[in-house]
XYZ file of C-alpha atoms in Angstrom:
115
model
C 4.611 5.015 -12.334
C 5.908 7.692 -10.624
C 9.332 4.655 -10.655
C 8.994 4.242 -13.637
C 9.317 8.218 -14.693
C 12.347 7.671 -12.401
C 14.261 5.224 -13.922
C 14.035 7.107 -17.601
C 15.025 10.478 -16.745
C 17.819 8.238 -14.266
C 18.675 5.816 -17.565
C 18.562 9.281 -19.950
C 21.063 10.826 -16.462
C 23.304 7.977 -17.228
C 24.153 7.734 -20.923
C 24.859 11.429 -20.397
C 28.123 10.563 -17.886
C 25.612 11.589 -14.894
C 26.881 10.055 -12.272
C 24.038 8.666 -10.268
C 22.966 5.289 -12.135
C 19.487 3.833 -12.822
C 18.587 2.016 -9.062
C 20.449 4.464 -6.798
C 18.575 7.696 -8.780
C 14.956 6.342 -8.536
C 16.364 4.956 -4.800
C 17.221 8.423 -4.052
C 13.076 9.887 -4.603
C 10.708 9.266 -0.846
C 7.682 9.296 -3.412
C 5.299 7.798 -0.351
C 3.008 10.860 0.099
C 1.669 10.837 -3.553
C -0.709 8.133 -2.095
C -2.047 10.479 0.361
C -2.382 13.931 -1.487
C -4.590 11.611 -3.892
C -6.177 10.315 -1.277
C -7.126 12.984 -0.135
C -7.723 14.606 -3.566
C -9.979 11.842 -4.210
C -11.994 12.367 -1.006
C -11.185 10.698 1.221
C -11.559 10.782 4.470
C -8.933 12.490 6.805
C -8.760 9.818 9.184
C -7.704 7.542 6.143
C -5.518 10.631 4.607
C -3.591 9.915 7.519
C -2.622 6.425 7.838
C -1.467 6.467 4.616
C 0.386 9.775 5.658
C 1.480 8.402 8.228
C 2.998 5.124 6.780
C 4.846 8.043 4.678
C 7.050 10.492 7.159
C 7.209 7.537 9.873
C 5.806 6.890 13.024
C 6.072 10.611 16.013
C 7.222 10.330 19.104
C 3.313 9.155 19.661
C 3.554 6.591 17.089
C 0.956 8.450 14.543
C 1.243 11.207 12.027
C 0.652 14.586 12.775
C -2.293 16.730 11.441
C -1.007 19.856 11.108
C 2.209 17.798 9.022
C -0.139 16.981 6.528
C -2.205 20.828 6.571
C 0.896 22.311 5.938
C 2.162 19.431 3.085
C -1.180 20.829 1.629
C -1.511 23.651 2.094
C 1.860 24.278 0.033
C 0.515 21.386 -2.517
C -2.291 24.154 -2.777
C -0.452 26.981 -3.519
C 2.050 25.912 -5.389
C -0.722 24.346 -7.770
C -2.063 28.057 -8.132
C 0.776 29.035 -8.780
C 2.078 26.227 -12.024
C -1.282 27.748 -12.533
C -0.497 31.311 -12.731
C 2.426 30.712 -14.706
C 1.858 28.761 -17.264
C -1.625 30.684 -18.397
C 0.675 33.708 -18.355
C 2.918 31.940 -21.459
C 0.023 30.951 -23.237
C -0.217 27.386 -22.732
C -3.762 27.202 -20.956
C -4.652 23.449 -21.204
C -1.859 22.446 -19.087
C -2.788 26.093 -16.252
C -6.483 24.962 -16.325
C -5.085 21.636 -14.835
C -3.298 22.574 -12.239
C -6.042 25.045 -11.636
C -8.382 22.100 -10.977
C -6.267 19.855 -9.701
C -5.580 22.968 -6.354
C -9.360 22.972 -6.447
C -9.465 19.304 -5.569
C -6.565 19.969 -2.768
C -9.070 22.580 -1.388
C -11.135 21.257 0.925
C -11.707 19.977 4.728
C -10.208 20.703 7.824
C -6.789 21.583 5.593
C -9.084 24.707 4.356
C -11.251 25.377 7.468
C -11.066 29.065 8.486
């Protein structure tokens, strides 16, 4: 889905004289974290998510992804989702605002948000 969407945007950019060709534009995006974040939001356990996160980010010096990096990533995503929800609420788009708050609620779980 992400590749198709970025392909369409790349085609549009090329049509109006953008420098990037569609293939180069699509390849410039790193969408590997989406699978790990989707798994986390869907309720997968931390070990499975870390396996996916490691595939997306590449191995660290010890051969595994750093757990702290994932926790920081998911906390920043939660903050972004909440800010988007608040901004959308302020401009009167309550449907999309509630979607952002629902997504935020799905990522706020487990070890990433332990006190």
